[in-house]
Amino acid sequence: MTIRLEMRGSALVAMLCHSPVNALSASVRQALMAALDRVEDDPAISVLLIASDLPIFSAGADIGEFAHPPVEPFLPDVLDRLAACRVPTVAVVAGKALGGGCEVALACDYRLATANASFALPEVDLGLIPGAGGTQRLPRIVGIERAAEMIATGKPVDSKTALQWGLVDSLAAGDPIDGAIVFAKGLEATGKPVRAAPGTAGEAWLAEFSRSVTAKARGRRAPARAVEAVGLAATLPLAEGLAEERRIFAELKQGFEHKALRHAFKMKSGLAKNPELEGMPPFDVQHVGIVGAGQMGSGIALALLDAGYDVLLYDKHAVEPGAERIRDGIARRVAKQRLSQEGGNAMLERLRAVTSIDAMAGADLVIEAAIEKMEIKREIFGALEKVVGPKAVLATNTSYLDIDAMGAGLADPSRLVGMHFFNPADVMKLLEVIRADASSPQALATALAVGRKMGKVCVLARVCDGFVGNRIFKKYKEEAEFLVQEGADVATVDAVMRDFGFPMGPLEVCDLAGLDIGWHNRRREDATRRSRQRYSDISDRLYEAGRMGRKSGMGWYRYEGRDALADDAVTALVAQSAQDAGITQRDIGEDEIRDRLLAVMIREGRAILAEGIVSRPIEVDAVLLNGYGFPAAKGGPMFWADHLGEDRVAVAVLLDADPVALVVRDPVGLDEVVVRAADELAARSPRHRDRRRRDCSSSLRYRGARAPPA
C-alpha cells in the first residue's frame, strides 16, 4: 500500500505510507489519481487532506525511475489535476517536503505544517529545476524574489519562516490531522483561495541574481535556468509557465550535468556495498582513542564526539592545546546554533584528555594521528599493542606511508588498518580506509562502520604511495608544474581549473597546504625516482627561496591579506628553471591546460583500477569529488572519461610507462580510443618509446597529434 484513504466526517484523508520516504513513484502517483477519482465520484466529500503516515512528508521523485522511460501518470499531470480539484485541498506537512513532495504541497489550496516541517526544492543539486509546477506555483504564493532564492539555491525553509512568507497557512498544535480537520471545517464558507499575481522583482534584479548564482555555481547551468523559469511566472499565464518549466526541465534532464550529478548522488549507496566484506560484522565500538592532539587529531576527535563516541585524546606533550581546540569547536557550533547547549555539554562529557598511553587500555579502536614519520608511528603502535585489548582495532591516519611496513613489527598486524582523514577532519566528508596485506576483514569492517557513523564517504583501498587521492593529486600538481615550466601562466592554470568547476586551482591548493609539505615528500622519493622520469624543480626552488605558500605570505603567488597576486619573482624563477632544463617556453592555450590536467587524472585513475588499489570506478570518483574538489557536475574523472565528447576530450594512454595524452574529437568508446592510440603510436618511429616525457607532451599531444583514423 502506498496511500491509505480514510474518511473523517466529510473530509477524505489521503495518508502517504510509501516507506521509507514516500518517494513519488508510479504506484504513488496512481494512488493519488485514484484518490482524486473518489473525490469526483463522491459528492459527500467536502475537502481533501494529503498527509503522511511516516516521519517525512515526501522526499520527492523516485530517483531510480530517472534511468528508465517515464511511466504514466506523470507527476505534473497528477498535480495539475490536484490543483483543479472540485473541493478545497489541504497539505498537512509533518517533516520534510522535498522536491516533488514540496510541489504536491504547492498544488494544494492550503498548507498546514508542524513545528518540525520544512520545505525545499533542491532539484538544482541534480542539475535540474522543479518540473511539476514548483517554479510557477511557488512565486504565486511567496513572490518572485523568495521563490528564486529558494529554488536556485535548493536551501530548505523551516515551518516558522514558511508561515511568515505565506507558504504555510497555519501551524498545527497537537495532532496535525485533528488540526487539519478543524481547519478544513472553516473552509466550507471560504472554499478555494484566490491567489494574487506574483508581481515582478524586476528584470534588473533577476539578471543580477542570475549572475550571482552563476558565479557561485562552479560551472553548473541549473541554478541560472531556475532563475529564468521563476522569472516567467511574472509574465506568463500559469498554464504557459508550466509548459515552459517542463520544457526546461526536459532539456536539463537530457544534459551531461544531470547525469553527472545523479552519478554523484547514487555514489553513496554504491559505496555502502563492499563485495569483499559482505556479511562481515564489525567489532562493537564505543570508546575510541586518538594518539596525537594536533590539528588533525583534534579534528578527528571532534568528528567522533559528534557521532556519539567516547573519545580518549592522548598526546605526551601537548594534549591540553588539542583539548582546547575541541572545546572551541564545540562552542562555535553552539554559538552558530548548529548544536544545542545540551548537545555540546554531552560531547564534552564524552571527552577525556590523557597524558599516558596506558589510558588507551579500554579503547575499542585507536587512531594514530602523529607526525608523518615511519619510526615514530611504528613506536606508537608497538606501545599500543602492549596496552589495548586483543579485539581493539589499530588505525593510522598516514597520508603516504607504507602500512604494510608499519605493521611489520606487530605481534598481530591483522588489527592494523589505515583511516586516512582529510583536513579539517570534522568538516571533510572523505575517509580512505586502507587495507594492508595483513588487515583482517573484521578490522576493515569496523573502520568502515565507524566512518559511516561519523557521516563520512568511505572508500576502501589497498596500499600504494598516496593511496587514491594523494596519488592522483600528485600527478595533477606535477602536470600543472610542467605546464608552467613549458610556458603556461601560473594564474591561468588555476583559473582554467576553477572555470572547469574546482573551487581552487592546483597551484593555489599547493600554496594553501604549504610548499614545505611537498618538498619533504619529494625528498622521501629521491632515492626511488627513475633517472628518465621527468622532474620539475620549480617547487623546490620556491621552497628554497623561503616561499612556503600562504603561511609565509609567498608561494606560487604573493599574498596581501586574502588576495593572491601574480609575482614577477616567480615568473623569473620559472624562466630560469625552464632554461636550465633545456625547455623553450611557448604560449599554451586554455584548452591544452584543461585537457592535459584532466588527462593525467584519468590516466592515474585507470592505473589505480588496473593495479587493484580500488575495484570500482565509483571509488576513484568518490575520492576526487569528496576530498579534492572535483566538480560534482562533472561526475568525477572516471565518469568524465566515460562520457567524453561534449567538448574537447583528453584520453590518457600508457605506453611503456610513458604517459601520452591524445586530444580526440568525436570519440568512440574510451577502450577503442586507447586501442587505436596504441596502434598509432606503435606505427610511429620506435624512438618515440625512448623519448622523455616532456618531449611526448610537446610533440605527441599538441604538435601534430591527431585523432586515430576512424
mmCIF file of N, CA, C and O in Angstrom, residues 297-371:
data_model
loop_
_atom_site.group_PDB
_atom_site.id
_atom_site.type_symbol
_atom_site.label_atom_id
_atom_site.label_comp_id
_atom_site.label_asym_id
_atom_site.label_seq_id
_atom_site.Cartn_x
_atom_site.Cartn_y
_atom_site.Cartn_z
ATOM 1 N N GLY A 297 44.457 15.381 14.723
ATOM 2 C CA GLY A 297 43.924 14.565 15.810
ATOM 3 C C GLY A 297 42.735 15.211 16.497
ATOM 4 O O GLY A 297 41.743 14.543 16.814
ATOM 5 N N SER A 298 42.803 16.526 16.710
ATOM 6 C CA SER A 298 41.690 17.242 17.338
ATOM 7 C C SER A 298 40.452 17.214 16.447
ATOM 8 O O SER A 298 39.324 17.052 16.937
ATOM 9 N N GLY A 299 40.660 17.366 15.134
ATOM 10 C CA GLY A 299 39.526 17.315 14.210
ATOM 11 C C GLY A 299 38.868 15.955 14.174
ATOM 12 O O GLY A 299 37.636 15.837 14.141
ATOM 13 N N ILE A 300 39.680 14.879 14.179
ATOM 14 C CA ILE A 300 39.124 13.521 14.205
ATOM 15 C C ILE A 300 38.335 13.311 15.492
ATOM 16 O O ILE A 300 37.229 12.757 15.481
ATOM 17 N N ALA A 301 38.903 13.766 16.612
ATOM 18 C CA ALA A 301 38.215 13.620 17.900
ATOM 19 C C ALA A 301 36.873 14.341 17.894
ATOM 20 O O ALA A 301 35.864 13.811 18.381
ATOM 21 N N LEU A 302 36.834 15.558 17.337
ATOM 22 C CA LEU A 302 35.589 16.327 17.295
ATOM 23 C C LEU A 302 34.540 15.607 16.453
ATOM 24 O O LEU A 302 33.356 15.533 16.827
ATOM 25 N N ALA A 303 34.958 15.033 15.323
ATOM 26 C CA ALA A 303 34.024 14.297 14.471
ATOM 27 C C ALA A 303 33.504 13.048 15.178
ATOM 28 O O ALA A 303 32.329 12.687 15.037
ATOM 29 N N LEU A 304 34.352 12.374 15.924
ATOM 30 C CA LEU A 304 33.933 11.182 16.674
ATOM 31 C C LEU A 304 32.956 11.547 17.783
ATOM 32 O O LEU A 304 31.952 10.848 18.005
ATOM 33 N N LEU A 305 33.232 12.633 18.494
ATOM 34 C CA LEU A 305 32.309 13.082 19.547
ATOM 35 C C LEU A 305 30.948 13.421 18.954
ATOM 36 O O LEU A 305 29.906 13.095 19.520
ATOM 37 N N ASP A 306 30.963 14.072 17.811
ATOM 38 C CA ASP A 306 29.722 14.446 17.144
ATOM 39 C C ASP A 306 28.918 13.214 16.750
ATOM 40 O O ASP A 306 27.687 13.260 16.688
ATOM 41 N N ALA A 307 29.614 12.088 16.494
ATOM 42 C CA ALA A 307 28.944 10.848 16.108
ATOM 43 C C ALA A 307 28.493 10.028 17.313
ATOM 44 O O ALA A 307 27.893 8.963 17.141
ATOM 45 N N GLY A 308 28.793 10.504 18.524
ATOM 46 C CA GLY A 308 28.318 9.817 19.721
ATOM 47 C C GLY A 308 29.325 8.911 20.395
ATOM 48 O O GLY A 308 28.978 8.203 21.348
ATOM 49 N N TYR A 309 30.580 8.920 19.949
ATOM 50 C CA TYR A 309 31.587 8.061 20.565
ATOM 51 C C TYR A 309 32.198 8.720 21.800
ATOM 52 O O TYR A 309 32.242 9.950 21.906
ATOM 53 N N ASP A 310 32.690 7.889 22.718
ATOM 54 C CA ASP A 310 33.519 8.356 23.822
ATOM 55 C C ASP A 310 34.952 8.439 23.308
ATOM 56 O O ASP A 310 35.442 7.490 22.676
ATOM 57 N N VAL A 311 35.634 9.546 23.576
ATOM 58 C CA VAL A 311 36.950 9.776 22.980
ATOM 59 C C VAL A 311 38.000 9.984 24.058
ATOM 60 O O VAL A 311 37.819 10.783 24.986
ATOM 61 N N LEU A 312 39.110 9.250 23.914
ATOM 62 C CA LEU A 312 40.305 9.433 24.735
ATOM 63 C C LEU A 312 41.342 10.133 23.864
ATOM 64 O O LEU A 312 41.784 9.578 22.846
ATOM 65 N N LEU A 313 41.715 11.341 24.199
ATOM 66 C CA LEU A 313 42.688 12.106 23.420
ATOM 67 C C LEU A 313 44.028 12.050 24.134
ATOM 68 O O LEU A 313 44.156 12.512 25.275
ATOM 69 N N TYR A 314 45.014 11.454 23.479
ATOM 70 C CA TYR A 314 46.340 11.292 24.098
ATOM 71 C C TYR A 314 47.395 12.044 23.314
ATOM 72 O O TYR A 314 47.463 11.967 22.085
ATOM 73 N N ASP A 315 48.206 12.768 24.035
ATOM 74 C CA ASP A 315 49.404 13.376 23.476
ATOM 75 C C ASP A 315 50.381 13.550 24.630
ATOM 76 O O ASP A 315 50.039 14.139 25.662
ATOM 77 N N LYS A 316 51.564 13.024 24.449
ATOM 78 C CA LYS A 316 52.537 13.030 25.543
ATOM 79 C C LYS A 316 52.941 14.438 25.943
ATOM 80 O O LYS A 316 53.222 14.716 27.113
ATOM 81 N N HIS A 317 52.938 15.350 24.966
ATOM 82 C CA HIS A 317 53.485 16.684 25.231
ATOM 83 C C HIS A 317 52.466 17.812 25.152
ATOM 84 O O HIS A 317 52.628 18.826 25.830
ATOM 85 N N ALA A 318 51.435 17.689 24.305
ATOM 86 C CA ALA A 318 50.567 18.850 24.050
ATOM 87 C C ALA A 318 49.107 18.450 23.989
ATOM 88 O O ALA A 318 48.397 18.832 23.060
ATOM 89 N N VAL A 319 48.635 17.692 24.957
ATOM 90 C CA VAL A 319 47.244 17.252 24.896
ATOM 91 C C VAL A 319 46.272 18.385 25.219
ATOM 92 O O VAL A 319 45.176 18.461 24.647
ATOM 93 N N GLU A 320 46.642 19.293 26.117
ATOM 94 C CA GLU A 320 45.704 20.338 26.526
ATOM 95 C C GLU A 320 45.387 21.324 25.403
ATOM 96 O O GLU A 320 44.220 21.690 25.220
ATOM 97 N N PRO A 321 46.375 21.773 24.621
ATOM 98 C CA PRO A 321 46.010 22.623 23.472
ATOM 99 C C PRO A 321 45.051 21.927 22.513
ATOM 100 O O PRO A 321 44.154 22.564 21.957
ATOM 101 N N GLY A 322 45.236 20.627 22.323
ATOM 102 C CA GLY A 322 44.320 19.888 21.464
ATOM 103 C C GLY A 322 42.928 19.830 22.052
ATOM 104 O O GLY A 322 41.925 20.019 21.339
ATOM 105 N N ALA A 323 42.829 19.570 23.346
ATOM 106 C CA ALA A 323 41.526 19.535 24.001
ATOM 107 C C ALA A 323 40.853 20.902 23.933
ATOM 108 O O ALA A 323 39.629 21.001 23.765
ATOM 109 N N GLU A 324 41.649 21.953 24.034
ATOM 110 C CA GLU A 324 41.081 23.305 23.953
ATOM 111 C C GLU A 324 40.537 23.584 22.555
ATOM 112 O O GLU A 324 39.492 24.230 22.408
ATOM 113 N N ARG A 325 41.225 23.082 21.517
ATOM 114 C CA ARG A 325 40.709 23.234 20.151
ATOM 115 C C ARG A 325 39.349 22.550 20.012
ATOM 116 O O ARG A 325 38.440 23.061 19.352
ATOM 117 N N ILE A 326 39.217 21.389 20.632
ATOM 118 C CA ILE A 326 37.946 20.664 20.569
ATOM 119 C C ILE A 326 36.861 21.446 21.297
ATOM 120 O O ILE A 326 35.738 21.599 20.794
ATOM 121 N N ARG A 327 37.180 21.968 22.483
ATOM 122 C CA ARG A 327 36.189 22.756 23.231
ATOM 123 C C ARG A 327 35.776 23.998 22.450
ATOM 124 O O ARG A 327 34.590 24.361 22.416
ATOM 125 N N ASP A 328 36.744 24.641 21.791
ATOM 126 C CA ASP A 328 36.426 25.819 20.982
ATOM 127 C C ASP A 328 35.524 25.444 19.809
ATOM 128 O O ASP A 328 34.597 26.183 19.455
ATOM 129 N N GLY A 329 35.807 24.297 19.183
ATOM 130 C CA GLY A 329 34.983 23.846 18.064
ATOM 131 C C GLY A 329 33.549 23.588 18.482
ATOM 132 O O GLY A 329 32.599 23.942 17.761
ATOM 133 N N ILE A 330 33.363 22.980 19.639
ATOM 134 C CA ILE A 330 32.013 22.734 20.149
ATOM 135 C C ILE A 330 31.321 24.062 20.468
ATOM 136 O O ILE A 330 30.140 24.261 20.136
ATOM 137 N N ALA A 331 32.067 24.989 21.087
ATOM 138 C CA ALA A 331 31.484 26.295 21.434
ATOM 139 C C ALA A 331 31.045 27.058 20.183
ATOM 140 O O ALA A 331 29.995 27.713 20.175
ATOM 141 N N ARG A 332 31.836 26.970 19.104
ATOM 142 C CA ARG A 332 31.454 27.656 17.860
ATOM 143 C C ARG A 332 30.169 27.067 17.292
ATOM 144 O O ARG A 332 29.314 27.800 16.789
ATOM 145 N N ARG A 333 30.012 25.767 17.369
ATOM 146 C CA ARG A 333 28.787 25.148 16.856
ATOM 147 C C ARG A 333 27.575 25.589 17.670
ATOM 148 O O ARG A 333 26.511 25.840 17.106
ATOM 149 N N VAL A 334 27.751 25.682 18.979
ATOM 150 C CA VAL A 334 26.644 26.125 19.827
ATOM 151 C C VAL A 334 26.300 27.579 19.509
ATOM 152 O O VAL A 334 25.123 27.942 19.377
ATOM 153 N N ALA A 335 27.324 28.416 19.350
ATOM 154 C CA ALA A 335 27.099 29.836 19.068
ATOM 155 C C ALA A 335 26.385 30.039 17.741
ATOM 156 O O ALA A 335 25.573 30.957 17.591
ATOM 157 N N LYS A 336 26.687 29.179 16.776
ATOM 158 C CA LYS A 336 26.051 29.281 15.460
ATOM 159 C C LYS A 336 24.745 28.501 15.378
ATOM 160 O O LYS A 336 24.154 28.381 14.311
ATOM 161 N N GLN A 337 24.325 27.962 16.521
ATOM 162 C CA GLN A 337 23.061 27.214 16.638
ATOM 163 C C GLN A 337 23.035 25.964 15.756
ATOM 164 O O GLN A 337 21.974 25.497 15.359
ATOM 165 N N ARG A 338 24.216 25.431 15.484
ATOM 166 C CA ARG A 338 24.290 24.150 14.795
ATOM 167 C C ARG A 338 24.206 23.003 15.793
ATOM 168 O O ARG A 338 24.076 21.841 15.409
ATOM 169 N N LEU A 339 24.300 23.339 17.061
ATOM 170 C CA LEU A 339 24.300 22.354 18.139
ATOM 171 C C LEU A 339 23.688 23.011 19.364
ATOM 172 O O LEU A 339 23.964 24.184 19.649
ATOM 173 N N SER A 340 22.847 22.281 20.065
ATOM 174 C CA SER A 340 22.258 22.842 21.284
ATOM 175 C C SER A 340 23.298 22.859 22.402
ATOM 176 O O SER A 340 24.286 22.116 22.362
ATOM 177 N N GLN A 341 23.060 23.680 23.394
ATOM 178 C CA GLN A 341 23.978 23.728 24.527
ATOM 179 C C GLN A 341 24.022 22.387 25.237
ATOM 180 O O GLN A 341 25.093 21.926 25.672
ATOM 181 N N GLU A 342 22.863 21.717 25.319
ATOM 182 C CA GLU A 342 22.830 20.396 25.952
ATOM 183 C C GLU A 342 23.655 19.394 25.159
ATOM 184 O O GLU A 342 24.390 18.577 25.724
ATOM 185 N N GLY A 343 23.521 19.472 23.833
ATOM 186 C CA GLY A 343 24.312 18.584 22.984
ATOM 187 C C GLY A 343 25.799 18.841 23.120
ATOM 188 O O GLY A 343 26.603 17.907 23.155
ATOM 189 N N GLY A 344 26.182 20.115 23.206
ATOM 190 C CA GLY A 344 27.589 20.455 23.386
ATOM 191 C C GLY A 344 28.123 19.948 24.707
ATOM 192 O O GLY A 344 29.247 19.423 24.784
ATOM 193 N N ASN A 345 27.334 20.107 25.760
ATOM 194 C CA ASN A 345 27.758 19.610 27.074
ATOM 195 C C ASN A 345 27.932 18.095 27.060
ATOM 196 O O ASN A 345 28.875 17.556 27.663
ATOM 197 N N ALA A 346 27.027 17.406 26.361
ATOM 198 C CA ALA A 346 27.118 15.947 26.280
ATOM 199 C C ALA A 346 28.396 15.525 25.550
ATOM 200 O O ALA A 346 29.045 14.540 25.931
ATOM 201 N N MET A 347 28.774 16.270 24.500
ATOM 202 C CA MET A 347 30.018 15.951 23.788
ATOM 203 C C MET A 347 31.223 16.139 24.697
ATOM 204 O O MET A 347 32.139 15.300 24.718
ATOM 205 N N LEU A 348 31.230 17.209 25.467
ATOM 206 C CA LEU A 348 32.356 17.466 26.367
ATOM 207 C C LEU A 348 32.479 16.391 27.437
ATOM 208 O O LEU A 348 33.598 16.021 27.838
ATOM 209 N N GLU A 349 31.343 15.874 27.886
ATOM 210 C CA GLU A 349 31.376 14.827 28.904
ATOM 211 C C GLU A 349 31.978 13.531 28.375
ATOM 212 O O GLU A 349 32.485 12.713 29.157
ATOM 213 N N ARG A 350 31.933 13.336 27.053
ATOM 214 C CA ARG A 350 32.475 12.105 26.469
ATOM 215 C C ARG A 350 33.946 12.241 26.083
ATOM 216 O O ARG A 350 34.531 11.310 25.534
ATOM 217 N N LEU A 351 34.557 13.389 26.365
ATOM 218 C CA LEU A 351 35.959 13.623 26.018
ATOM 219 C C LEU A 351 36.843 13.515 27.255
ATOM 220 O O LEU A 351 36.558 14.122 28.291
ATOM 221 N N ARG A 352 37.918 12.735 27.121
ATOM 222 C CA ARG A 352 38.941 12.667 28.168
ATOM 223 C C ARG A 352 40.286 12.939 27.540
ATOM 224 O O ARG A 352 40.668 12.290 26.572
ATOM 225 N N ALA A 353 41.004 13.926 28.066
ATOM 226 C CA ALA A 353 42.357 14.227 27.609
ATOM 227 C C ALA A 353 43.336 13.579 28.578
ATOM 228 O O ALA A 353 43.260 13.799 29.789
ATOM 229 N N VAL A 354 44.254 12.765 28.045
ATOM 230 C CA VAL A 354 45.168 11.992 28.903
ATOM 231 C C VAL A 354 46.596 12.172 28.420
ATOM 232 O O VAL A 354 46.854 12.471 27.251
ATOM 233 N N THR A 355 47.552 11.969 29.338
ATOM 234 C CA THR A 355 48.974 12.109 29.008
ATOM 235 C C THR A 355 49.728 10.802 29.169
ATOM 236 O O THR A 355 50.950 10.783 29.091
ATOM 237 N N SER A 356 49.012 9.712 29.407
ATOM 238 C CA SER A 356 49.639 8.395 29.495
ATOM 239 C C SER A 356 48.987 7.468 28.484
ATOM 240 O O SER A 356 47.761 7.351 28.432
ATOM 241 N N ILE A 357 49.802 6.796 27.698
ATOM 242 C CA ILE A 357 49.262 5.889 26.690
ATOM 243 C C ILE A 357 48.570 4.697 27.338
ATOM 244 O O ILE A 357 47.758 4.022 26.711
ATOM 245 N N ASP A 358 48.858 4.440 28.621
ATOM 246 C CA ASP A 358 48.194 3.341 29.328
ATOM 247 C C ASP A 358 46.689 3.557 29.411
ATOM 248 O O ASP A 358 45.927 2.595 29.560
ATOM 249 N N ALA A 359 46.240 4.829 29.294
ATOM 250 C CA ALA A 359 44.805 5.129 29.355
ATOM 251 C C ALA A 359 44.050 4.550 28.162
ATOM 252 O O ALA A 359 42.819 4.480 28.178
ATOM 253 N N MET A 360 44.768 4.113 27.149
ATOM 254 C CA MET A 360 44.130 3.534 25.965
ATOM 255 C C MET A 360 43.681 2.089 26.187
ATOM 256 O O MET A 360 43.128 1.472 25.267
ATOM 257 N N ALA A 361 43.913 1.566 27.370
ATOM 258 C CA ALA A 361 43.622 0.150 27.638
ATOM 259 C C ALA A 361 42.171 -0.207 27.340
ATOM 260 O O ALA A 361 41.877 -1.323 26.891
ATOM 261 N N GLY A 362 41.235 0.711 27.579
ATOM 262 C CA GLY A 362 39.821 0.402 27.374
ATOM 263 C C GLY A 362 39.288 0.752 26.001
ATOM 264 O O GLY A 362 38.081 0.615 25.752
ATOM 265 N N ALA A 363 40.142 1.198 25.092
ATOM 266 C CA ALA A 363 39.678 1.638 23.777
ATOM 267 C C ALA A 363 39.336 0.446 22.885
ATOM 268 O O ALA A 363 40.030 -0.570 22.878
ATOM 269 N N ASP A 364 38.252 0.581 22.130
ATOM 270 C CA ASP A 364 37.868 -0.441 21.142
ATOM 271 C C ASP A 364 38.556 -0.192 19.800
ATOM 272 O O ASP A 364 38.710 -1.105 18.989
ATOM 273 N N LEU A 365 38.917 1.062 19.560
ATOM 274 C CA LEU A 365 39.603 1.483 18.336
ATOM 275 C C LEU A 365 40.546 2.609 18.714
ATOM 276 O O LEU A 365 40.154 3.513 19.472
ATOM 277 N N VAL A 366 41.787 2.549 18.230
ATOM 278 C CA VAL A 366 42.735 3.640 18.453
ATOM 279 C C VAL A 366 43.214 4.146 17.096
ATOM 280 O O VAL A 366 43.666 3.359 16.257
ATOM 281 N N ILE A 367 43.088 5.455 16.881
ATOM 282 C CA ILE A 367 43.517 6.078 15.631
ATOM 283 C C ILE A 367 44.757 6.916 15.909
ATOM 284 O O ILE A 367 44.722 7.838 16.727
ATOM 285 N N GLU A 368 45.838 6.576 15.236
ATOM 286 C CA GLU A 368 47.091 7.323 15.385
ATOM 287 C C GLU A 368 47.085 8.494 14.414
ATOM 288 O O GLU A 368 46.832 8.324 13.219
ATOM 289 N N ALA A 369 47.352 9.705 14.928
ATOM 290 C CA ALA A 369 47.385 10.916 14.103
ATOM 291 C C ALA A 369 48.633 11.716 14.434
ATOM 292 O O ALA A 369 48.584 12.930 14.617
ATOM 293 N N ALA A 370 49.765 11.012 14.512
ATOM 294 C CA ALA A 370 51.031 11.645 14.867
ATOM 295 C C ALA A 370 51.744 12.146 13.622
ATOM 296 O O ALA A 370 51.248 12.018 12.495
ATOM 297 N N ILE A 371 52.942 12.683 13.812
ATOM 298 C CA ILE A 371 53.733 13.229 12.717
ATOM 299 C C ILE A 371 54.018 12.147 11.680
ATOM 300 O O ILE A 371 54.119 10.956 12.005
#
